[in-house]
Every structure is written in C-alpha cells, then in structure tokens.
Amino acid sequence: MNIPEVLFVCVHNAGRSQMAAALLAHHAGGAVDVRSAGSAPAESINPAVREAMAEIGLDLSREVPKKLTTDAVEAADVVITMGCGDACPIFPGKRYLDWQLDDPAGQSVEHVRPIRDEIDRRVRALLAELVPATS
C-alpha cells in the first residue's frame, strides 16, 4: 500500500505550515508522510507557534524552516498552501489545496491558539480522506 505524502507550504515555513505538519504527523501515526517548506524560509520557528504547540504536547523546538524545492512538490500527493499566496510549481496528478488562515507572525500565543485549532480541525478532516478508517 502506498503511503500518501502531504506537503504544507507557507512563505516562511515558521508558523502555519509547521503546525499543520506536526499535527498531521501526530494524528496520522505513520500512515501519511508529511513535509513542510517555504519559498523564503525564516531563521527559526515562530516562538508563539512553538508555545501553542507545546501546550498540546507537540514539540517544535528541533524543527527548522526548510526551503521549498521542486522535488518536494513533485514527491507529494497533496500540496497545501496556507493562505499566504506562495507560488508552487504545478505538476499534473497532484491535489492542490489552499487553506486561508490567519498569519501567526507577530501574534501572541493567545492569537495563535485559534489558528492552531483551526489547522487541527482541517488536518483531521484531511486525514480522514487520505486514510479512511478501516473496520
């Protein structure tokens, strides 16, 4: 069985895409390969994003923003941009989604929590589509 691969893309790969990748990897438990990247990666993960994720038991302290590559897009089955207008190469046969989400940059953890929770809701719905429950 092929494991679906999902790529989350945001300009800086320091907030929304990192949260989405961590949440999907956590919920999928190995059933989905997950990556995240950005066209202009930041130096580090947004501190409020790290804190909001730590509150739900997900540690982003070792994560580093990564540069978006054509190879990463080509390898993915699903490419999700995070409402930040990032440009991705388009390849036939890929599923492209754009999740319009508030930008956590410069926000307090109080403002990041609802963004995290909305990403979590969307990630769970995506996972249910990609890996239907077997009974």
mmCIF file of N, CA and C in Angstrom:
data_model
loop_
_atom_site.group_PDB
_atom_site.id
_atom_site.type_symbol
_atom_site.label_atom_id
_atom_site.label_comp_id
_atom_site.label_asym_id
_atom_site.label_seq_id
_atom_site.Cartn_x
_atom_site.Cartn_y
_atom_site.Cartn_z
ATOM 1 N N MET A 1 0.839 -1.191 0.000
ATOM 2 C CA MET A 1 0.000 0.000 0.000
ATOM 3 C C MET A 1 0.878 1.247 0.000
ATOM 4 N N ASN A 2 0.566 2.177 -0.869
ATOM 5 C CA ASN A 2 1.315 3.426 -0.913
ATOM 6 C C ASN A 2 0.883 4.343 0.217
ATOM 7 N N ILE A 3 1.859 4.942 0.861
ATOM 8 C CA ILE A 3 1.577 5.910 1.922
ATOM 9 C C ILE A 3 1.449 7.273 1.256
ATOM 10 N N PRO A 4 0.315 7.962 1.464
ATOM 11 C CA PRO A 4 0.183 9.284 0.859
ATOM 12 C C PRO A 4 1.188 10.264 1.451
ATOM 13 N N GLU A 5 1.649 11.189 0.610
ATOM 14 C CA GLU A 5 2.584 12.209 1.070
ATOM 15 C C GLU A 5 1.931 13.582 0.937
ATOM 16 N N VAL A 6 2.001 14.352 2.025
ATOM 17 C CA VAL A 6 1.410 15.688 2.064
ATOM 18 C C VAL A 6 2.517 16.704 2.308
ATOM 19 N N LEU A 7 2.479 17.787 1.534
ATOM 20 C CA LEU A 7 3.431 18.885 1.679
ATOM 21 C C LEU A 7 2.654 20.150 2.049
ATOM 22 N N PHE A 8 2.996 20.746 3.186
ATOM 23 C CA PHE A 8 2.416 22.021 3.605
ATOM 24 C C PHE A 8 3.403 23.131 3.248
ATOM 25 N N VAL A 9 2.892 24.175 2.583
ATOM 26 C CA VAL A 9 3.754 25.246 2.097
ATOM 27 C C VAL A 9 3.279 26.595 2.614
ATOM 28 N N CYS A 10 4.221 27.371 3.127
ATOM 29 C CA CYS A 10 3.976 28.756 3.501
ATOM 30 C C CYS A 10 5.277 29.515 3.244
ATOM 31 N N VAL A 11 5.192 30.798 3.049
ATOM 32 C CA VAL A 11 6.372 31.568 2.647
ATOM 33 C C VAL A 11 7.558 31.327 3.577
ATOM 34 N N HIS A 12 7.353 31.505 4.884
ATOM 35 C CA HIS A 12 8.471 31.438 5.829
ATOM 36 C C HIS A 12 8.654 30.077 6.489
ATOM 37 N N ASN A 13 7.680 29.182 6.348
ATOM 38 C CA ASN A 13 7.747 27.844 6.949
ATOM 39 C C ASN A 13 8.093 27.947 8.435
ATOM 40 N N ALA A 14 7.492 28.925 9.113
ATOM 41 C CA ALA A 14 7.803 29.163 10.523
ATOM 42 C C ALA A 14 6.565 29.149 11.405
ATOM 43 N N GLY A 15 5.387 28.960 10.815
ATOM 44 C CA GLY A 15 4.163 29.030 11.603
ATOM 45 C C GLY A 15 3.129 28.022 11.147
ATOM 46 N N ARG A 16 2.226 28.465 10.262
ATOM 47 C CA ARG A 16 1.096 27.633 9.844
ATOM 48 C C ARG A 16 1.521 26.290 9.263
ATOM 49 N N SER A 17 2.474 26.295 8.350
ATOM 50 C CA SER A 17 2.888 25.038 7.714
ATOM 51 C C SER A 17 3.557 24.106 8.714
ATOM 52 N N GLN A 18 4.292 24.660 9.656
ATOM 53 C CA GLN A 18 4.929 23.826 10.688
ATOM 54 C C GLN A 18 3.877 23.213 11.614
ATOM 55 N N MET A 19 2.877 24.026 12.004
ATOM 56 C CA MET A 19 1.809 23.484 12.857
ATOM 57 C C MET A 19 1.060 22.381 12.127
ATOM 58 N N ALA A 20 0.721 22.619 10.861
ATOM 59 C CA ALA A 20 -0.030 21.628 10.093
ATOM 60 C C ALA A 20 0.754 20.326 9.961
ATOM 61 N N ALA A 21 2.040 20.438 9.655
ATOM 62 C CA ALA A 21 2.868 19.240 9.502
ATOM 63 C C ALA A 21 2.957 18.457 10.806
ATOM 64 N N ALA A 22 3.166 19.158 11.911
ATOM 65 C CA ALA A 22 3.277 18.478 13.211
ATOM 66 C C ALA A 22 1.961 17.816 13.592
ATOM 67 N N LEU A 23 0.859 18.504 13.361
ATOM 68 C CA LEU A 23 -0.452 17.943 13.708
ATOM 69 C C LEU A 23 -0.789 16.735 12.850
ATOM 70 N N LEU A 24 -0.544 16.819 11.543
ATOM 71 C CA LEU A 24 -0.843 15.679 10.680
ATOM 72 C C LEU A 24 0.047 14.492 11.024
ATOM 73 N N ALA A 25 1.330 14.733 11.228
ATOM 74 C CA ALA A 25 2.239 13.636 11.591
ATOM 75 C C ALA A 25 1.780 12.986 12.896
ATOM 76 N N HIS A 26 1.367 13.797 13.854
ATOM 77 C CA HIS A 26 0.908 13.284 15.156
ATOM 78 C C HIS A 26 -0.345 12.417 14.987
ATOM 79 N N HIS A 27 -1.345 12.949 14.293
ATOM 80 C CA HIS A 27 -2.612 12.222 14.152
ATOM 81 C C HIS A 27 -2.496 11.011 13.230
ATOM 82 N N ALA A 28 -1.625 11.089 12.224
ATOM 83 C CA ALA A 28 -1.514 10.004 11.241
ATOM 84 C C ALA A 28 -0.744 8.807 11.785
ATOM 85 N N GLY A 29 0.140 9.043 12.744
ATOM 86 C CA GLY A 29 0.888 7.936 13.337
ATOM 87 C C GLY A 29 1.625 7.083 12.320
ATOM 88 N N GLY A 30 2.216 7.729 11.312
ATOM 89 C CA GLY A 30 2.987 6.986 10.317
ATOM 90 C C GLY A 30 2.201 6.584 9.082
ATOM 91 N N ALA A 31 0.886 6.833 9.064
ATOM 92 C CA ALA A 31 0.059 6.446 7.913
ATOM 93 C C ALA A 31 0.178 7.437 6.755
ATOM 94 N N VAL A 32 0.797 8.593 7.011
ATOM 95 C CA VAL A 32 0.990 9.623 5.991
ATOM 96 C C VAL A 32 2.412 10.158 6.148
ATOM 97 N N ASP A 33 3.103 10.361 5.016
ATOM 98 C CA ASP A 33 4.390 11.057 5.051
ATOM 99 C C ASP A 33 4.093 12.545 4.995
ATOM 100 N N VAL A 34 4.735 13.308 5.868
ATOM 101 C CA VAL A 34 4.426 14.728 5.987
ATOM 102 C C VAL A 34 5.697 15.549 5.860
ATOM 103 N N ARG A 35 5.611 16.627 5.081
ATOM 104 C CA ARG A 35 6.710 17.588 4.951
ATOM 105 C C ARG A 35 6.125 18.994 5.007
ATOM 106 N N SER A 36 6.990 19.936 5.304
ATOM 107 C CA SER A 36 6.609 21.344 5.179
ATOM 108 C C SER A 36 7.811 22.109 4.648
ATOM 109 N N ALA A 37 7.526 23.235 3.977
ATOM 110 C CA ALA A 37 8.603 24.030 3.389
ATOM 111 C C ALA A 37 8.078 25.427 3.075
ATOM 112 N N GLY A 38 9.012 26.311 2.746
ATOM 113 C CA GLY A 38 8.639 27.674 2.390
ATOM 114 C C GLY A 38 9.529 28.218 1.300
ATOM 115 N N SER A 39 9.007 29.182 0.533
ATOM 116 C CA SER A 39 9.783 29.761 -0.562
ATOM 117 C C SER A 39 10.862 30.710 -0.043
ATOM 118 N N ALA A 40 10.629 31.292 1.137
ATOM 119 C CA ALA A 40 11.620 32.182 1.760
ATOM 120 C C ALA A 40 11.680 31.844 3.245
ATOM 121 N N PRO A 41 12.298 30.699 3.600
ATOM 122 C CA PRO A 41 12.263 30.227 4.983
ATOM 123 C C PRO A 41 12.850 31.234 5.973
ATOM 124 N N ALA A 42 12.199 31.314 7.121
ATOM 125 C CA ALA A 42 12.684 32.171 8.211
ATOM 126 C C ALA A 42 13.894 31.513 8.866
ATOM 127 N N GLU A 43 14.509 32.222 9.800
ATOM 128 C CA GLU A 43 15.648 31.687 10.548
ATOM 129 C C GLU A 43 15.219 30.601 11.532
ATOM 130 N N SER A 44 14.009 30.770 12.109
ATOM 131 C CA SER A 44 13.558 29.827 13.142
ATOM 132 C C SER A 44 12.032 29.821 13.195
ATOM 133 N N ILE A 45 11.502 28.863 13.946
ATOM 134 C CA ILE A 45 10.059 28.745 14.135
ATOM 135 C C ILE A 45 9.578 29.898 15.015
ATOM 136 N N ASN A 46 8.414 30.434 14.693
ATOM 137 C CA ASN A 46 7.774 31.489 15.467
ATOM 138 C C ASN A 46 7.639 31.028 16.932
ATOM 139 N N PRO A 47 8.146 31.805 17.903
ATOM 140 C CA PRO A 47 8.094 31.394 19.316
ATOM 141 C C PRO A 47 6.672 31.175 19.831
ATOM 142 N N ALA A 48 5.716 31.985 19.404
ATOM 143 C CA ALA A 48 4.329 31.797 19.849
ATOM 144 C C ALA A 48 3.754 30.498 19.282
ATOM 145 N N VAL A 49 4.167 30.128 18.084
ATOM 146 C CA VAL A 49 3.748 28.861 17.482
ATOM 147 C C VAL A 49 4.336 27.700 18.281
ATOM 148 N N ARG A 50 5.625 27.796 18.613
ATOM 149 C CA ARG A 50 6.248 26.744 19.438
ATOM 150 C C ARG A 50 5.492 26.579 20.750
ATOM 151 N N GLU A 51 5.173 27.702 21.395
ATOM 152 C CA GLU A 51 4.481 27.657 22.685
ATOM 153 C C GLU A 51 3.080 27.057 22.547
ATOM 154 N N ALA A 52 2.323 27.481 21.537
ATOM 155 C CA ALA A 52 0.968 26.967 21.333
ATOM 156 C C ALA A 52 0.986 25.464 21.060
ATOM 157 N N MET A 53 1.966 25.001 20.325
ATOM 158 C CA MET A 53 2.066 23.566 20.037
ATOM 159 C C MET A 53 2.507 22.789 21.270
ATOM 160 N N ALA A 54 3.411 23.362 22.066
ATOM 161 C CA ALA A 54 3.857 22.703 23.302
ATOM 162 C C ALA A 54 2.677 22.512 24.259
ATOM 163 N N GLU A 55 1.741 23.442 24.245
ATOM 164 C CA GLU A 55 0.563 23.333 25.116
ATOM 165 C C GLU A 55 -0.252 22.075 24.831
ATOM 166 N N ILE A 56 -0.187 21.576 23.612
ATOM 167 C CA ILE A 56 -0.931 20.351 23.271
ATOM 168 C C ILE A 56 0.015 19.154 23.124
ATOM 169 N N GLY A 57 1.228 19.305 23.642
ATOM 170 C CA GLY A 57 2.153 18.177 23.714
ATOM 171 C C GLY A 57 2.976 17.927 22.465
ATOM 172 N N LEU A 58 3.042 18.902 21.556
ATOM 173 C CA LEU A 58 3.848 18.734 20.347
ATOM 174 C C LEU A 58 5.029 19.690 20.397
ATOM 175 N N ASP A 59 6.223 19.127 20.327
ATOM 176 C CA ASP A 59 7.470 19.881 20.486
ATOM 177 C C ASP A 59 8.041 20.261 19.123
ATOM 178 N N LEU A 60 8.062 21.560 18.837
ATOM 179 C CA LEU A 60 8.651 22.042 17.583
ATOM 180 C C LEU A 60 10.043 22.620 17.795
ATOM 181 N N SER A 61 10.612 22.437 18.979
ATOM 182 C CA SER A 61 11.893 23.082 19.293
ATOM 183 C C SER A 61 13.037 22.625 18.398
ATOM 184 N N ARG A 62 12.936 21.429 17.827
ATOM 185 C CA ARG A 62 14.011 20.928 16.954
ATOM 186 C C ARG A 62 13.728 21.181 15.474
ATOM 187 N N GLU A 63 12.547 21.720 15.178
ATOM 188 C CA GLU A 63 12.190 21.967 13.780
ATOM 189 C C GLU A 63 12.883 23.218 13.256
ATOM 190 N N VAL A 64 13.226 23.186 11.987
ATOM 191 C CA VAL A 64 13.893 24.301 11.329
ATOM 192 C C VAL A 64 13.143 24.585 10.033
ATOM 193 N N PRO A 65 12.856 25.855 9.732
ATOM 194 C CA PRO A 65 12.223 26.163 8.454
ATOM 195 C C PRO A 65 13.071 25.642 7.282
ATOM 196 N N LYS A 66 12.387 25.066 6.295
ATOM 197 C CA LYS A 66 13.068 24.443 5.159
ATOM 198 C C LYS A 66 12.676 25.128 3.856
ATOM 199 N N LYS A 67 13.591 25.119 2.906
ATOM 200 C CA LYS A 67 13.387 25.730 1.586
ATOM 201 C C LYS A 67 12.516 24.821 0.723
ATOM 202 N N LEU A 68 11.522 25.413 0.091
ATOM 203 C CA LEU A 68 10.663 24.688 -0.840
ATOM 204 C C LEU A 68 11.469 24.303 -2.081
ATOM 205 N N THR A 69 11.392 23.035 -2.460
ATOM 206 C CA THR A 69 12.078 22.561 -3.655
ATOM 207 C C THR A 69 11.060 21.953 -4.617
ATOM 208 N N THR A 70 11.402 21.976 -5.874
ATOM 209 C CA THR A 70 10.559 21.336 -6.884
ATOM 210 C C THR A 70 10.419 19.852 -6.580
ATOM 211 N N ASP A 71 11.501 19.222 -6.124
ATOM 212 C CA ASP A 71 11.460 17.793 -5.793
ATOM 213 C C ASP A 71 10.429 17.495 -4.718
ATOM 214 N N ALA A 72 10.321 18.368 -3.704
ATOM 215 C CA ALA A 72 9.353 18.146 -2.624
ATOM 216 C C ALA A 72 7.933 18.203 -3.166
ATOM 217 N N VAL A 73 7.674 19.150 -4.060
ATOM 218 C CA VAL A 73 6.336 19.255 -4.649
ATOM 219 C C VAL A 73 6.055 18.036 -5.524
ATOM 220 N N GLU A 74 7.043 17.654 -6.311
ATOM 221 C CA GLU A 74 6.875 16.519 -7.206
ATOM 222 C C GLU A 74 6.614 15.222 -6.440
ATOM 223 N N ALA A 75 7.215 15.066 -5.272
ATOM 224 C CA ALA A 75 7.055 13.845 -4.471
ATOM 225 C C ALA A 75 5.710 13.781 -3.761
ATOM 226 N N ALA A 76 5.073 14.924 -3.551
ATOM 227 C CA ALA A 76 3.842 14.971 -2.757
ATOM 228 C C ALA A 76 2.625 14.533 -3.568
ATOM 229 N N ASP A 77 1.682 13.914 -2.882
ATOM 230 C CA ASP A 77 0.375 13.597 -3.470
ATOM 231 C C ASP A 77 -0.576 14.776 -3.291
ATOM 232 N N VAL A 78 -0.446 15.452 -2.142
ATOM 233 C CA VAL A 78 -1.290 16.597 -1.817
ATOM 234 C C VAL A 78 -0.368 17.746 -1.414
ATOM 235 N N VAL A 79 -0.567 18.913 -2.031
ATOM 236 C CA VAL A 79 0.195 20.117 -1.709
ATOM 237 C C VAL A 79 -0.794 21.141 -1.162
ATOM 238 N N ILE A 80 -0.545 21.604 0.067
ATOM 239 C CA ILE A 80 -1.456 22.546 0.709
ATOM 240 C C ILE A 80 -0.708 23.834 1.015
ATOM 241 N N THR A 81 -1.150 24.908 0.368
ATOM 242 C CA THR A 81 -0.610 26.222 0.705
ATOM 243 C C THR A 81 -1.477 26.779 1.829
ATOM 244 N N MET A 82 -0.861 27.625 2.635
ATOM 245 C CA MET A 82 -1.504 28.041 3.875
ATOM 246 C C MET A 82 -2.052 29.465 3.814
ATOM 247 N N GLY A 83 -2.673 29.830 2.689
ATOM 248 C CA GLY A 83 -3.315 31.130 2.587
ATOM 249 C C GLY A 83 -2.345 32.285 2.526
ATOM 250 N N CYS A 84 -1.123 32.007 2.089
ATOM 251 C CA CYS A 84 -0.113 33.060 2.095
ATOM 252 C C CYS A 84 0.364 33.407 0.696
ATOM 253 N N GLY A 85 -0.366 32.976 -0.311
ATOM 254 C CA GLY A 85 -0.033 33.357 -1.676
ATOM 255 C C GLY A 85 1.276 32.795 -2.184
ATOM 256 N N ASP A 86 1.743 31.705 -1.596
ATOM 257 C CA ASP A 86 3.016 31.140 -2.031
ATOM 258 C C ASP A 86 2.861 30.498 -3.403
ATOM 259 N N ALA A 87 3.891 30.615 -4.196
ATOM 260 C CA ALA A 87 3.887 30.037 -5.539
ATOM 261 C C ALA A 87 4.528 28.660 -5.497
ATOM 262 N N CYS A 88 3.788 27.682 -5.979
ATOM 263 C CA CYS A 88 4.296 26.309 -6.044
ATOM 264 C C CYS A 88 4.347 25.883 -7.502
ATOM 265 N N PRO A 89 5.349 25.087 -7.856
ATOM 266 C CA PRO A 89 5.310 24.504 -9.194
ATOM 267 C C PRO A 89 4.076 23.595 -9.295
ATOM 268 N N ILE A 90 3.443 23.583 -10.431
ATOM 269 C CA ILE A 90 2.247 22.770 -10.629
ATOM 270 C C ILE A 90 2.621 21.538 -11.449
ATOM 271 N N PHE A 91 2.282 20.380 -10.918
ATOM 272 C CA PHE A 91 2.528 19.122 -11.617
ATOM 273 C C PHE A 91 1.203 18.405 -11.812
ATOM 274 N N PRO A 92 0.994 17.802 -12.977
ATOM 275 C CA PRO A 92 -0.243 17.060 -13.209
ATOM 276 C C PRO A 92 -0.367 15.904 -12.215
ATOM 277 N N GLY A 93 -1.600 15.600 -11.846
ATOM 278 C CA GLY A 93 -1.853 14.461 -10.978
ATOM 279 C C GLY A 93 -1.716 14.750 -9.502
ATOM 280 N N LYS A 94 -1.372 15.970 -9.151
ATOM 281 C CA LYS A 94 -1.262 16.349 -7.736
ATOM 282 C C LYS A 94 -2.566 17.016 -7.307
ATOM 283 N N ARG A 95 -2.875 16.907 -6.055
ATOM 284 C CA ARG A 95 -4.023 17.617 -5.499
ATOM 285 C C ARG A 95 -3.491 18.860 -4.805
ATOM 286 N N TYR A 96 -4.020 20.014 -5.183
ATOM 287 C CA TYR A 96 -3.594 21.285 -4.588
ATOM 288 C C TYR A 96 -4.752 21.887 -3.808
ATOM 289 N N LEU A 97 -4.473 22.282 -2.580
ATOM 290 C CA LEU A 97 -5.460 22.951 -1.731
ATOM 291 C C LEU A 97 -4.837 24.235 -1.196
ATOM 292 N N ASP A 98 -5.666 25.235 -0.957
ATOM 293 C CA ASP A 98 -5.192 26.450 -0.301
ATOM 294 C C ASP A 98 -6.069 26.678 0.921
ATOM 295 N N TRP A 99 -5.451 26.604 2.086
ATOM 296 C CA TRP A 99 -6.160 26.839 3.333
ATOM 297 C C TRP A 99 -5.956 28.292 3.728
ATOM 298 N N GLN A 100 -7.008 29.097 3.641
ATOM 299 C CA GLN A 100 -6.937 30.503 4.036
ATOM 300 C C GLN A 100 -6.948 30.573 5.559
ATOM 301 N N LEU A 101 -5.828 30.950 6.124
ATOM 302 C CA LEU A 101 -5.655 31.002 7.577
ATOM 303 C C LEU A 101 -4.956 32.293 7.964
ATOM 304 N N ASP A 102 -5.297 32.810 9.135
ATOM 305 C CA ASP A 102 -4.596 33.997 9.636
ATOM 306 C C ASP A 102 -3.121 33.675 9.827
ATOM 307 N N ASP A 103 -2.287 34.675 9.642
ATOM 308 C CA ASP A 103 -0.843 34.530 9.798
ATOM 309 C C ASP A 103 -0.479 34.724 11.271
ATOM 310 N N PRO A 104 0.203 33.750 11.879
ATOM 311 C CA PRO A 104 0.589 33.899 13.284
ATOM 312 C C PRO A 104 1.799 34.808 13.505
ATOM 313 N N ALA A 105 2.437 35.281 12.430
ATOM 314 C CA ALA A 105 3.634 36.119 12.575
ATOM 315 C C ALA A 105 3.314 37.355 13.411
ATOM 316 N N GLY A 106 4.122 37.588 14.427
ATOM 317 C CA GLY A 106 3.974 38.760 15.273
ATOM 318 C C GLY A 106 2.803 38.691 16.242
ATOM 319 N N GLN A 107 2.124 37.554 16.305
ATOM 320 C CA GLN A 107 0.963 37.409 17.177
ATOM 321 C C GLN A 107 1.364 36.781 18.511
ATOM 322 N N SER A 108 0.550 37.038 19.522
ATOM 323 C CA SER A 108 0.755 36.407 20.825
ATOM 324 C C SER A 108 0.232 34.976 20.776
ATOM 325 N N VAL A 109 0.604 34.184 21.766
ATOM 326 C CA VAL A 109 0.132 32.802 21.813
ATOM 327 C C VAL A 109 -1.397 32.764 21.905
ATOM 328 N N GLU A 110 -2.009 33.779 22.524
ATOM 329 C CA GLU A 110 -3.469 33.831 22.612
ATOM 330 C C GLU A 110 -4.098 33.911 21.222
ATOM 331 N N HIS A 111 -3.431 34.605 20.295
ATOM 332 C CA HIS A 111 -3.935 34.713 18.928
ATOM 333 C C HIS A 111 -3.554 33.497 18.079
ATOM 334 N N VAL A 112 -2.512 32.795 18.474
ATOM 335 C CA VAL A 112 -2.066 31.623 17.716
ATOM 336 C C VAL A 112 -2.944 30.402 18.026
ATOM 337 N N ARG A 113 -3.444 30.290 19.242
ATOM 338 C CA ARG A 113 -4.245 29.110 19.615
ATOM 339 C C ARG A 113 -5.418 28.851 18.670
ATOM 340 N N PRO A 114 -6.243 29.878 18.334
ATOM 341 C CA PRO A 114 -7.357 29.589 17.419
ATOM 342 C C PRO A 114 -6.884 29.184 16.022
ATOM 343 N N ILE A 115 -5.755 29.697 15.576
ATOM 344 C CA ILE A 115 -5.192 29.293 14.281
ATOM 345 C C ILE A 115 -4.784 27.822 14.367
ATOM 346 N N ARG A 116 -4.096 27.470 15.447
ATOM 347 C CA ARG A 116 -3.686 26.068 15.672
ATOM 348 C C ARG A 116 -4.909 25.156 15.675
ATOM 349 N N ASP A 117 -5.958 25.567 16.373
ATOM 350 C CA ASP A 117 -7.143 24.717 16.492
ATOM 351 C C ASP A 117 -7.857 24.553 15.155
ATOM 352 N N GLU A 118 -7.876 25.607 14.344
ATOM 353 C CA GLU A 118 -8.484 25.508 13.011
ATOM 354 C C GLU A 118 -7.640 24.605 12.115
ATOM 355 N N ILE A 119 -6.336 24.720 12.192
ATOM 356 C CA ILE A 119 -5.462 23.827 11.417
ATOM 357 C C ILE A 119 -5.696 22.383 11.854
ATOM 358 N N ASP A 120 -5.816 22.159 13.153
ATOM 359 C CA ASP A 120 -6.049 20.812 13.667
ATOM 360 C C ASP A 120 -7.351 20.240 13.094
ATOM 361 N N ARG A 121 -8.399 21.038 13.058
ATOM 362 C CA ARG A 121 -9.682 20.582 12.516
ATOM 363 C C ARG A 121 -9.514 20.178 11.045
ATOM 364 N N ARG A 122 -8.832 21.021 10.269
ATOM 365 C CA ARG A 122 -8.639 20.738 8.842
ATOM 366 C C ARG A 122 -7.744 19.521 8.617
ATOM 367 N N VAL A 123 -6.716 19.389 9.439
ATOM 368 C CA VAL A 123 -5.800 18.247 9.326
ATOM 369 C C VAL A 123 -6.544 16.941 9.599
ATOM 370 N N ARG A 124 -7.391 16.932 10.621
ATOM 371 C CA ARG A 124 -8.161 15.713 10.936
ATOM 372 C C ARG A 124 -9.094 15.337 9.783
ATOM 373 N N ALA A 125 -9.736 16.338 9.159
ATOM 374 C CA ALA A 125 -10.619 16.068 8.026
ATOM 375 C C ALA A 125 -9.814 15.529 6.841
ATOM 376 N N LEU A 126 -8.649 16.123 6.585
ATOM 377 C CA LEU A 126 -7.788 15.648 5.510
ATOM 378 C C LEU A 126 -7.347 14.207 5.768
ATOM 379 N N LEU A 127 -6.946 13.925 6.985
ATOM 380 C CA LEU A 127 -6.505 12.571 7.328
ATOM 381 C C LEU A 127 -7.620 11.557 7.103
ATOM 382 N N ALA A 128 -8.848 11.919 7.467
ATOM 383 C CA ALA A 128 -9.987 11.018 7.259
ATOM 384 C C ALA A 128 -10.199 10.717 5.769
ATOM 385 N N GLU A 129 -9.893 11.703 4.903
ATOM 386 C CA GLU A 129 -9.989 11.483 3.458
ATOM 387 C C GLU A 129 -8.851 10.601 2.943
ATOM 388 N N LEU A 130 -7.639 10.888 3.424
ATOM 389 C CA LEU A 130 -6.454 10.189 2.911
ATOM 390 C C LEU A 130 -6.345 8.757 3.413
ATOM 391 N N VAL A 131 -6.723 8.565 4.667
ATOM 392 C CA VAL A 131 -6.582 7.251 5.299
ATOM 393 C C VAL A 131 -7.922 6.920 5.967
ATOM 394 N N PRO A 132 -8.896 6.465 5.171
ATOM 395 C CA PRO A 132 -10.193 6.138 5.753
ATOM 396 C C PRO A 132 -10.043 5.064 6.832
ATOM 397 N N ALA A 133 -10.816 5.209 7.879
ATOM 398 C CA ALA A 133 -10.776 4.233 8.990
ATOM 399 C C ALA A 133 -11.181 2.860 8.456
ATOM 400 N N THR A 134 -10.426 1.870 8.872
ATOM 401 C CA THR A 134 -10.768 0.501 8.473
ATOM 402 C C THR A 134 -11.446 -0.161 9.650
ATOM 403 N N SER A 135 -12.539 -0.852 9.333
ATOM 404 C CA SER A 135 -13.255 -1.524 10.429
ATOM 405 C C SER A 135 -13.516 -2.960 10.101
#
